[in-house]
mmCIF file of C-alpha atoms in Angstrom:
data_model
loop_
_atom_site.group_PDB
_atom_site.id
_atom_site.type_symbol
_atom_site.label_atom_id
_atom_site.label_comp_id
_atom_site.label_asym_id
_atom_site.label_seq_id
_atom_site.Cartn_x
_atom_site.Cartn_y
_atom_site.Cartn_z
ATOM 1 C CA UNK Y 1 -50.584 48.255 -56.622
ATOM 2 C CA UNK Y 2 -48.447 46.423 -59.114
ATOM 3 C CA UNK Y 3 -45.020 47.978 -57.979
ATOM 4 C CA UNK Y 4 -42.492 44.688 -57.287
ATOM 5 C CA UNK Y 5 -40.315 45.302 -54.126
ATOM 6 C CA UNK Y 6 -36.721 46.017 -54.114
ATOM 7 C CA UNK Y 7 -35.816 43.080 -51.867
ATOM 8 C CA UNK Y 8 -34.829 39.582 -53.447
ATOM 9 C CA UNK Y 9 -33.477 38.472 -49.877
ATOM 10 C CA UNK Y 10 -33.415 38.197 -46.572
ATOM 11 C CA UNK Y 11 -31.014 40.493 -44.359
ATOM 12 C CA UNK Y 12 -28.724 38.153 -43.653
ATOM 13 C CA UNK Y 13 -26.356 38.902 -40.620
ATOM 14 C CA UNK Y 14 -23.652 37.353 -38.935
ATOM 15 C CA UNK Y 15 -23.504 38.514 -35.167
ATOM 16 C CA UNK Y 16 -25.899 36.911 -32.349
ATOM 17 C CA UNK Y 17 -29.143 38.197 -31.743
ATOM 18 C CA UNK Y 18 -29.215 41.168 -29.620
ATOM 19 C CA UNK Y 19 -31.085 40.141 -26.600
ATOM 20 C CA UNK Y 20 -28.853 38.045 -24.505
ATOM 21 C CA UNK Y 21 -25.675 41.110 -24.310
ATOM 22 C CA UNK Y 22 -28.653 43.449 -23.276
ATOM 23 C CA UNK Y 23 -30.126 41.728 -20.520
ATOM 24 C CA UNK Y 24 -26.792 40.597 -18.944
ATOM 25 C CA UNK Y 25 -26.347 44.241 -19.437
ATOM 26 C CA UNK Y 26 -29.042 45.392 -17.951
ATOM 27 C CA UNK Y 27 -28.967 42.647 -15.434
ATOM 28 C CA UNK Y 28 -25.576 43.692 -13.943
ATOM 29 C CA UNK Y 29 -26.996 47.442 -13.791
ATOM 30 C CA UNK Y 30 -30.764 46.579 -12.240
ATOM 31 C CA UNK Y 31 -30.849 43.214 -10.234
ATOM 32 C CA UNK Y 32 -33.853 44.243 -8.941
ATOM 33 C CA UNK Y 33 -35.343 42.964 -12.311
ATOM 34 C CA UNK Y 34 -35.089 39.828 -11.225
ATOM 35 C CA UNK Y 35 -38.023 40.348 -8.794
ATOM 36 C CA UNK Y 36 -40.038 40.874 -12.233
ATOM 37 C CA UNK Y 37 -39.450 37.110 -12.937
ATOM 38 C CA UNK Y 38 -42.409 35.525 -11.385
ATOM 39 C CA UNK Y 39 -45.842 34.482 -12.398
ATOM 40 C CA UNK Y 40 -48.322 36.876 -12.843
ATOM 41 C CA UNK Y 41 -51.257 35.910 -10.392
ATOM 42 C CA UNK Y 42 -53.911 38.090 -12.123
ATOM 43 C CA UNK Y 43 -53.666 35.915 -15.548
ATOM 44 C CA UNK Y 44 -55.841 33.225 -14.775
ATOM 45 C CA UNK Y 45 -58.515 35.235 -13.720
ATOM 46 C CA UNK Y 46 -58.343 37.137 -16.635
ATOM 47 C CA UNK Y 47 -58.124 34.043 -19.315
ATOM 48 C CA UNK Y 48 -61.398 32.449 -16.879
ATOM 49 C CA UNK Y 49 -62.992 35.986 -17.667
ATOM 50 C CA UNK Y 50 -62.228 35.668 -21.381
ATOM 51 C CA UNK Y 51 -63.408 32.252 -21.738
ATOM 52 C CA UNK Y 52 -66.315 32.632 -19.654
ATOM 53 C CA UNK Y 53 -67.101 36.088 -22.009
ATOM 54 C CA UNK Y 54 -66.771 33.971 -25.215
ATOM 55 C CA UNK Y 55 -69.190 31.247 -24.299
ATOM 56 C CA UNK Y 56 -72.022 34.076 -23.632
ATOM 57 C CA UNK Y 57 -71.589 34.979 -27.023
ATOM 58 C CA UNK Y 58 -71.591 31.578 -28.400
ATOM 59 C CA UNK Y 59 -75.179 31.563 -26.699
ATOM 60 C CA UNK Y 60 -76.018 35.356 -27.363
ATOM 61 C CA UNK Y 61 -75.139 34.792 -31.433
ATOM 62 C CA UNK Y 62 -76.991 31.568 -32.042
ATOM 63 C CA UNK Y 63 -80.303 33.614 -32.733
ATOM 64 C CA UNK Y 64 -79.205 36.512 -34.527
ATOM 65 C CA UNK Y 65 -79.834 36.982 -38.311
ATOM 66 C CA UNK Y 66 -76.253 36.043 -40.083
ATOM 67 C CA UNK Y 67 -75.433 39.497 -40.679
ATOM 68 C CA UNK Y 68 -75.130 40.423 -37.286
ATOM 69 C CA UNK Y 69 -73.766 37.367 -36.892
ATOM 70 C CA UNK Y 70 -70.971 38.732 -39.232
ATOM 71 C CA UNK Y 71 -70.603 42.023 -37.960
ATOM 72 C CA UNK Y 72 -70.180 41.010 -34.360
ATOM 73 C CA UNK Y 73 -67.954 38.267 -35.312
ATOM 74 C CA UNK Y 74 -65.039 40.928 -36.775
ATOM 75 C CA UNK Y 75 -66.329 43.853 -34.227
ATOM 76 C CA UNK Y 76 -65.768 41.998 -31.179
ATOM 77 C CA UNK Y 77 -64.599 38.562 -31.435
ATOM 78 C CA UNK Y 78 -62.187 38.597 -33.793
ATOM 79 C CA UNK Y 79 -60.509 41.241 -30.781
ATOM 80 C CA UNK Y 80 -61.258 38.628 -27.669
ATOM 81 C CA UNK Y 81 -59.995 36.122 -29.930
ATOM 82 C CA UNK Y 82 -56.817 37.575 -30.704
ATOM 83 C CA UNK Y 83 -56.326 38.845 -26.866
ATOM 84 C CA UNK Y 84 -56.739 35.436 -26.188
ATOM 85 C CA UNK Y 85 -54.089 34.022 -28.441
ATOM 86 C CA UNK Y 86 -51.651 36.652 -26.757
ATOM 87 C CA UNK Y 87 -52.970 35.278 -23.526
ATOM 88 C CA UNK Y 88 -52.033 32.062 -24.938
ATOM 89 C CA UNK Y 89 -48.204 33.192 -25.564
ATOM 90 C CA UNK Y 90 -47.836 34.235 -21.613
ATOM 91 C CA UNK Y 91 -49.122 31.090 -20.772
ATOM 92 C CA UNK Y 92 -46.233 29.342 -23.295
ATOM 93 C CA UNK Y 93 -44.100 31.415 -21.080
ATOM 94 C CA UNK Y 94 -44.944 29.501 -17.356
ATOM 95 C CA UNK Y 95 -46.857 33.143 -16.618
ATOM 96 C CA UNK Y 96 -50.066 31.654 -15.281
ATOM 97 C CA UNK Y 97 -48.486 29.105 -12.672
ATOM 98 C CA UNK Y 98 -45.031 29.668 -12.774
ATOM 99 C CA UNK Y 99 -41.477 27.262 -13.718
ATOM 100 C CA UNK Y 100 -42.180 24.853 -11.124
ATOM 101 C CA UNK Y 101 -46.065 24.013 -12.244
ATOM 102 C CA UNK Y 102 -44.797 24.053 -15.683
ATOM 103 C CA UNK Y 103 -47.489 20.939 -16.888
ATOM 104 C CA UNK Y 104 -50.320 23.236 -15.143
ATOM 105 C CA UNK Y 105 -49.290 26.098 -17.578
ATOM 106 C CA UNK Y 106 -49.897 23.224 -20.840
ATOM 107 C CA UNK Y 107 -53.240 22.205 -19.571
ATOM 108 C CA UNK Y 108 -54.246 25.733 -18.855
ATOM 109 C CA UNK Y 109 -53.589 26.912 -22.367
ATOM 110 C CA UNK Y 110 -55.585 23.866 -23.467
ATOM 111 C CA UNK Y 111 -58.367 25.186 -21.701
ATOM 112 C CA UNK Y 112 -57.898 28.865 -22.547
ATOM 113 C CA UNK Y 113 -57.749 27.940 -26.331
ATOM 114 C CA UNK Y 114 -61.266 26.663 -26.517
ATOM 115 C CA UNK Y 115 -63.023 29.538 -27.567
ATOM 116 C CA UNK Y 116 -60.074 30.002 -30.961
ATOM 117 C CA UNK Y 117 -61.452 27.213 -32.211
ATOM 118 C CA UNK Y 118 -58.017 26.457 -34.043
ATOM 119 C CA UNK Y 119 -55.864 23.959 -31.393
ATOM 120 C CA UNK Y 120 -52.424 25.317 -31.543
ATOM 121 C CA UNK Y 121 -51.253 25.889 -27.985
ATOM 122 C CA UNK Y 122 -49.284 23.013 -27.468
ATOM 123 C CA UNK Y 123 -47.590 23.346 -30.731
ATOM 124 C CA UNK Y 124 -47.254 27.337 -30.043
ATOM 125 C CA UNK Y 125 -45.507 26.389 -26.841
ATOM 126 C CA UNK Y 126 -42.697 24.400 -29.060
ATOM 127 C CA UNK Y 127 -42.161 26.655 -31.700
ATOM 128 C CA UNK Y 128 -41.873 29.858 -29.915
ATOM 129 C CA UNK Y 129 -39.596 28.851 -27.298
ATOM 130 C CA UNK Y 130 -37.274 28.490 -29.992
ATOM 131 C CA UNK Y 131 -38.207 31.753 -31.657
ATOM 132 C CA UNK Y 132 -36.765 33.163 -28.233
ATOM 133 C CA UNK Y 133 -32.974 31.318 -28.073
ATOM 134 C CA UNK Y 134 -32.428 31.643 -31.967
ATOM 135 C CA UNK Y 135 -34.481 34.585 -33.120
ATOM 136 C CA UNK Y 136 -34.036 34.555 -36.999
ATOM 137 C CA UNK Y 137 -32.201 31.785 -37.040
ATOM 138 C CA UNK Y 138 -32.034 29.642 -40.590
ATOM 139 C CA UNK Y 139 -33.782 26.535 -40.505
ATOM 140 C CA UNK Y 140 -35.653 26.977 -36.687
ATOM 141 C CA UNK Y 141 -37.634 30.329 -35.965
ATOM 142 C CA UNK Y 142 -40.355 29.644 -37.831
ATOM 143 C CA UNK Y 143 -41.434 33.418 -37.803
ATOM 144 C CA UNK Y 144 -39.560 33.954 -40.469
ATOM 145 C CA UNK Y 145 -41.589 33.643 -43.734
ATOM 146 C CA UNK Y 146 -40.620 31.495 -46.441
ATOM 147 C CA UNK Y 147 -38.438 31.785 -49.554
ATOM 148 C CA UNK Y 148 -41.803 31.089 -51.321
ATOM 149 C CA UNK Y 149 -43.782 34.311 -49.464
ATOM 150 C CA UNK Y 150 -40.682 36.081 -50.149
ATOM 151 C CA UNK Y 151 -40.655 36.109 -53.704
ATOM 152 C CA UNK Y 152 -44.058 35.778 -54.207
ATOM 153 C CA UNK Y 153 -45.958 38.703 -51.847
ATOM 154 C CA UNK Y 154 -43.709 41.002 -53.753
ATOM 155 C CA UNK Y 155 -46.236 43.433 -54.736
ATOM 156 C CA UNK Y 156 -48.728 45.970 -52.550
ATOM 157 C CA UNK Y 157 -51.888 43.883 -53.633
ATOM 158 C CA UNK Y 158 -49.633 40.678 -53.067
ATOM 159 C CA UNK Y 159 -48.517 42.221 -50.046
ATOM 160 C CA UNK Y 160 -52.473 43.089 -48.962
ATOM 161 C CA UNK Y 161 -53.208 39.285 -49.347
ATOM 162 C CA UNK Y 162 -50.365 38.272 -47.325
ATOM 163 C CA UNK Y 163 -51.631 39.848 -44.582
ATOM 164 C CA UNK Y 164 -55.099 38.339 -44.774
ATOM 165 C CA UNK Y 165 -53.787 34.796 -44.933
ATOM 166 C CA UNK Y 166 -51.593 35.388 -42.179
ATOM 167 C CA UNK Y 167 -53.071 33.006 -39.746
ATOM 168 C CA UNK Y 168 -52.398 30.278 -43.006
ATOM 169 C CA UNK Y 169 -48.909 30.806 -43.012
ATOM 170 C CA UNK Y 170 -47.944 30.736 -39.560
ATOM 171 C CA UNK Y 171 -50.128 27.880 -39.231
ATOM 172 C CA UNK Y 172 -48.523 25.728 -42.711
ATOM 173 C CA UNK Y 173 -44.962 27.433 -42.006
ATOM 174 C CA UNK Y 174 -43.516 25.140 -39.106
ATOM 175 C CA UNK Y 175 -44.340 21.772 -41.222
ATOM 176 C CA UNK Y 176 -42.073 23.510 -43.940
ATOM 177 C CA UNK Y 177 -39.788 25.233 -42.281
ATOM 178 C CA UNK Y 178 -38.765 23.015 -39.615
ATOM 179 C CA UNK Y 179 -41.431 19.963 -39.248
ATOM 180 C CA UNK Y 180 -41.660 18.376 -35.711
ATOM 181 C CA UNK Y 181 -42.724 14.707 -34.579
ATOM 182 C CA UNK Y 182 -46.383 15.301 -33.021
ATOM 183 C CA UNK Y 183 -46.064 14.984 -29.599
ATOM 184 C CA UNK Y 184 -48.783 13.444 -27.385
ATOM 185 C CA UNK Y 185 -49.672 16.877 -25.592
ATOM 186 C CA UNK Y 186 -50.638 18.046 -29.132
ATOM 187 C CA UNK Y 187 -52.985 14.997 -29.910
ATOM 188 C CA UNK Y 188 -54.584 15.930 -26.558
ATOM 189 C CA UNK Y 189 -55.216 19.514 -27.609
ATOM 190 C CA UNK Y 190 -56.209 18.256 -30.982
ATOM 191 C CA UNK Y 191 -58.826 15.953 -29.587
ATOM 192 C CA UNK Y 192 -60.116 18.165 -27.231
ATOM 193 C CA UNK Y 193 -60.697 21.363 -29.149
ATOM 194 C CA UNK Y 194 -62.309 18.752 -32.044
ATOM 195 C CA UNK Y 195 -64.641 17.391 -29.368
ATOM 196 C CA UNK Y 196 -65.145 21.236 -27.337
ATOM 197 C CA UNK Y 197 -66.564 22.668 -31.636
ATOM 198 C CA UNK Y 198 -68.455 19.295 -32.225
ATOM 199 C CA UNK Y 199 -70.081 19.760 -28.742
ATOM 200 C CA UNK Y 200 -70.757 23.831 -29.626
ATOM 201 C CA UNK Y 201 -72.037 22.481 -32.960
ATOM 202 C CA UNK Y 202 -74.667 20.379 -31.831
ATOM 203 C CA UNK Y 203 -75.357 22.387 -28.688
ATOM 204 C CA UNK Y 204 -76.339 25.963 -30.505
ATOM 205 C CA UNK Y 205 -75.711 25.314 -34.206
ATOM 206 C CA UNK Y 206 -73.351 26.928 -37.145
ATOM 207 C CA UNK Y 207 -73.576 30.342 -36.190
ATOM 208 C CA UNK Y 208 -71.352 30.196 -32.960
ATOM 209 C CA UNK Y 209 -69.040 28.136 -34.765
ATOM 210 C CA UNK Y 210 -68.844 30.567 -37.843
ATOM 211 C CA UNK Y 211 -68.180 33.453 -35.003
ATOM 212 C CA UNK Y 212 -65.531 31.605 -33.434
ATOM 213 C CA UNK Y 213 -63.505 30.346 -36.069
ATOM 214 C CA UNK Y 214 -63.861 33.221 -38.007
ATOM 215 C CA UNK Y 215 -63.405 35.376 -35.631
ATOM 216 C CA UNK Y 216 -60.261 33.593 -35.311
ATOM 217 C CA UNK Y 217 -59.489 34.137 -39.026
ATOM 218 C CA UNK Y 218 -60.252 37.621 -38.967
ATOM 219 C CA UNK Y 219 -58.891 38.758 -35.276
ATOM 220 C CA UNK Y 220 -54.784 36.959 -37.094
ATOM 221 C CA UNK Y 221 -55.305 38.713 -40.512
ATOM 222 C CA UNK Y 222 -56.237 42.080 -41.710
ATOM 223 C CA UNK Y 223 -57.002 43.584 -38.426
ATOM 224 C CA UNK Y 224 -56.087 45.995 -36.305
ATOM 225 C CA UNK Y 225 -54.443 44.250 -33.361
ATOM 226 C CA UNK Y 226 -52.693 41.867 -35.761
ATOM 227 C CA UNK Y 227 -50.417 44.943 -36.547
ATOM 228 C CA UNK Y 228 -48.223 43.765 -33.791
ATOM 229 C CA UNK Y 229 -47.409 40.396 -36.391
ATOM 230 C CA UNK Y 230 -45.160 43.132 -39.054
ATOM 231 C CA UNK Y 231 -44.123 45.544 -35.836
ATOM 232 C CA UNK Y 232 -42.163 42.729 -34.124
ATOM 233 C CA UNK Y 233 -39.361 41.902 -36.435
ATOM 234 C CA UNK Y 234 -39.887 43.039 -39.686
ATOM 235 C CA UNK Y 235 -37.037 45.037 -40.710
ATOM 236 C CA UNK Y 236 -38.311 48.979 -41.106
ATOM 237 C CA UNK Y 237 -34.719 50.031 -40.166
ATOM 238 C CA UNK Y 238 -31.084 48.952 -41.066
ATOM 239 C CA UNK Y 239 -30.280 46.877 -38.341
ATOM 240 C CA UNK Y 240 -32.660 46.498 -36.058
ATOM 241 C CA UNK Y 241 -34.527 43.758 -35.947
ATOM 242 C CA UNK Y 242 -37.025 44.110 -32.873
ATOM 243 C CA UNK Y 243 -39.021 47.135 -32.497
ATOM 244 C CA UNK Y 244 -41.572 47.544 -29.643
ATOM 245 C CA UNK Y 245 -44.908 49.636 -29.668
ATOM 246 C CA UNK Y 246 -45.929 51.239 -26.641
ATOM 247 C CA UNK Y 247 -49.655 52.399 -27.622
ATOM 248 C CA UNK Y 248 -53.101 51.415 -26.167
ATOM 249 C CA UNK Y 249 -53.676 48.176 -27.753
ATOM 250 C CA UNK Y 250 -51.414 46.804 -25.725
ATOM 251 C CA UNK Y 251 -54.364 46.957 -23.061
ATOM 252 C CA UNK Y 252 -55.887 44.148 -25.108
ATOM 253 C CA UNK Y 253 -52.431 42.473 -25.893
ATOM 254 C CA UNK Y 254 -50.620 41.567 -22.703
ATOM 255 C CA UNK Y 255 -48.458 44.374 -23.415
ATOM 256 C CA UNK Y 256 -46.985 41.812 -25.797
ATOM 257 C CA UNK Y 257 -45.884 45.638 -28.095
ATOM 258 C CA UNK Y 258 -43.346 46.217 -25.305
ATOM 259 C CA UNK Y 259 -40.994 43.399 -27.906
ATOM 260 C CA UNK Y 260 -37.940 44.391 -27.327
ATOM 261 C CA UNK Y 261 -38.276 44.174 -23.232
ATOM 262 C CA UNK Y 262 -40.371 40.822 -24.108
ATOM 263 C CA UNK Y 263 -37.072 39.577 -25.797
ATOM 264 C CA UNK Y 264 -34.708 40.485 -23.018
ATOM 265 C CA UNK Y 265 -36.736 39.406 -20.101
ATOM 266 C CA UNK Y 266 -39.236 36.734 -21.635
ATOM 267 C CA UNK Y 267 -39.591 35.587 -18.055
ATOM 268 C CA UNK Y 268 -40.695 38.530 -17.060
ATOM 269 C CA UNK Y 269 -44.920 38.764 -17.163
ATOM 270 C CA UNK Y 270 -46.373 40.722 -19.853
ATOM 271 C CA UNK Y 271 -47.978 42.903 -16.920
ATOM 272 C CA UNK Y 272 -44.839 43.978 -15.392
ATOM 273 C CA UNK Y 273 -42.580 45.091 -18.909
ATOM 274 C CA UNK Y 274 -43.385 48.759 -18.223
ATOM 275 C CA UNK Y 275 -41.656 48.340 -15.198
ATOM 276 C CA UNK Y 276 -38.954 47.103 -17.052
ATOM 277 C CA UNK Y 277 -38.691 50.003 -19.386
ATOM 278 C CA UNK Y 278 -39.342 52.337 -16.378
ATOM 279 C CA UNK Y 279 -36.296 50.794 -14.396
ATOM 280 C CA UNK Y 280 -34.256 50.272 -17.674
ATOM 281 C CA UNK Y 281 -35.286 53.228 -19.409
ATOM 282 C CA UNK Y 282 -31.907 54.684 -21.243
ATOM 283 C CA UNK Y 283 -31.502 50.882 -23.030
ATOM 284 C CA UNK Y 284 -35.079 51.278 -24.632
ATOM 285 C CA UNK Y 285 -36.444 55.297 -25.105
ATOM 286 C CA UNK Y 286 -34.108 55.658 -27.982
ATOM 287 C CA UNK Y 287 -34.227 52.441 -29.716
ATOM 288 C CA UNK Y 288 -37.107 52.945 -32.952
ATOM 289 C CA UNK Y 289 -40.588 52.351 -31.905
ATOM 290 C CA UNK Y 290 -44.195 52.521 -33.189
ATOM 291 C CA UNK Y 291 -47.137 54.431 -31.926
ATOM 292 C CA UNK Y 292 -49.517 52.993 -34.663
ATOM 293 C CA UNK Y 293 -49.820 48.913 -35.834
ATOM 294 C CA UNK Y 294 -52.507 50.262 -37.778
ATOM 295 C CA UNK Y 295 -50.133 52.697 -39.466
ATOM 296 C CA UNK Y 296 -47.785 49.349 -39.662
ATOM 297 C CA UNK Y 297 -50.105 47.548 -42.044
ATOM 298 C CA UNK Y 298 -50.362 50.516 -43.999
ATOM 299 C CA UNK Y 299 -46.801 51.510 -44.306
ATOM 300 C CA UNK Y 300 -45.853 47.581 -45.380
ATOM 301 C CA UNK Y 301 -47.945 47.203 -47.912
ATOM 302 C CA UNK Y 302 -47.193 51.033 -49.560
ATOM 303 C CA UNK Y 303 -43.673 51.051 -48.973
ATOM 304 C CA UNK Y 304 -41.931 49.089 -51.927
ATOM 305 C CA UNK Y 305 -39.008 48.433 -50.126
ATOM 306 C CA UNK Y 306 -40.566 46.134 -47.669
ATOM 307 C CA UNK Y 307 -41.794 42.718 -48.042
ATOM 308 C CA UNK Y 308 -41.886 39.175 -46.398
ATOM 309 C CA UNK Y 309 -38.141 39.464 -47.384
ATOM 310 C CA UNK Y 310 -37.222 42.223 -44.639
ATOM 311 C CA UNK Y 311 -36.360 39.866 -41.509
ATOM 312 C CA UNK Y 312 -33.151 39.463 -40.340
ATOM 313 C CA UNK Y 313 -31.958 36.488 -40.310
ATOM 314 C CA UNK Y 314 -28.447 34.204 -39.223
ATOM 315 C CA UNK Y 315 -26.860 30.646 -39.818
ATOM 316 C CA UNK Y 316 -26.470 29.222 -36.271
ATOM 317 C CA UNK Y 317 -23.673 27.899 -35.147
ATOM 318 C CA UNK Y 318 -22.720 24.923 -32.795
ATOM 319 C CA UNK Y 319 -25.488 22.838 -31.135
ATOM 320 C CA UNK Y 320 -29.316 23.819 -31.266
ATOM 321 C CA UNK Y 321 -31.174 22.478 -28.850
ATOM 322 C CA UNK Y 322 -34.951 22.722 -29.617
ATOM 323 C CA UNK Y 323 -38.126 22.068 -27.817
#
């Protein structure tokens, strides 16, 4: 578990991201994906559902005995937790209401991340748009891990932590990486998510508040579903550097596994991507895939030629407009 990786470095790379060519390509071949590109009408009941599940366990967990409280907190709501953070990344693309009742779409996310405990929606919403128009690029997408994860979760035990502090680093890596001014949306989530865990507190106690926030802990590090966090973009092959995962998960993911469609047609509803790869299918069967993000976990940490160091990444040139 000591072995050091090979990597000292980042793949560095000096062509544009793949994603734009494609879906002009694709485009030009299939305009009837453009009939994809509207909100998905089913997501709002689905988030309601979610929330509405979560608070019954808030209420069912308050009386159980701390072990079950443990148990049920990594066996089921670290999973709706999770589901709901993917929910969460829809929403950041207009999926629940749509470009034209783009404000709706913030508020909704506000409301659907109550039960995570953690407010990040509003500052998801910033950074991740900018993941999308300059994937890898130095100094913006903050999904790229730091020089200092780099060199330090160089090891399979280092590389076995990583993993279990993920929801740390993507949650210290923007103020590093590339630090935003706070914007007043973001004080709003702040506030209300603070007030939404005092009010849980004093309603029903510690116990739904352990199960939520660790569940939210849990569900974003060494878990099953969080498989999809290495599968994305971390470099398994030479030059790719998107890989999608077409598997059952992604019946509790949004279908957020179908990546590389997601990064050709991010306007395009989680729910409807299959349709993309069903219409598009000779620009995705042969590109490398997964079947397993549990396998994914396993095969990062073994594999000494992997680390926080395999992501592609690019200087960008010319002007970079962020959100």
């Amino acid at each position: 578990m000591g072995n050091r990786v090979a990597r000292d470095d980042y793949e560095w790379v000096y062509t544009d991201q793949p994603h734009a060519d494609r879906r002009k390509e694709i485009l030009a071949k299939y305009p009837e994906i453009k009939s994809l590109m509207s909100p998905d009408p089913r997501l709002k009941w689905i988030v309601c559902m979610m929330v509405a599940v979560q608070f019954l366990a808030f209420y069912f967990v308050k009386d159980l005995d701390w072990k079950w409280v443990l148990f049920w907190t990594y066996a089921f709501g670290s999973c709706v937790n999770h589901s709901m953070t993917l929910a969460i990344h829809e929403i950041s693309h207009n999926a629940a209401f749509g470009n034209t009742r783009a404000q709706w779409n913030r508020w909704f996310a506000i409301f659907a991340n109550l039960p995570i405990g953690l407010p990040y929606s509003a500052s998801f919403k910033r950074y991740h748009l900018d993941h999308h128009r300059y994937l890898g690029g130095d100094g913006i997408d903050v999904d790229i891990p730091t020089e200092f994860e780099g060199w330090f979760f160089c090891t399979r035990f280092r590389k076995f932590v990583w993993i279990i502090l993920q929801p740390l680093f993507y949650a210290v890596r923007p103020l590093v990486i590339n630090p935003k001014p706070i914007s007043r949306l973001e004080i709003i989530n702040l506030v209300i998510q603070f007030s939404f865990n005092v009010g849980l507190y004093y309603l029903w106690g510690a116990k739904p508040l352990v199960y939520m926030m660790a569940g939210s802990l849990l569900g974003m590090g060494l878990h099953p579903i969080s498989g999809h966090f290495i599968a994305e973009h971390y470099m398994f092959l030479k030059g790719h550097e998107t890989y999608s995962y077409y598997g059952s998960l992604n019946l509790l993911t949004f279908n957020v596994g179908y990546h590389n469609e997601h990064h050709d047609f991010p306007s395009v509803p989680g729910r409807r991507l299959p349709l993309v790869k069903k219409i598009a299918a000779e620009y995705y069967d042969d590109l490398p895939q997964y079947t397993s993000w549990v396998k994914v976990l396993y095969d990062f940490i073994m594999d000494d030629s992997l680390s926080p160091y395999s992501r592609v990444k690019r200087k960008l040139k010319g002007e970079v407009k962020q959100e």
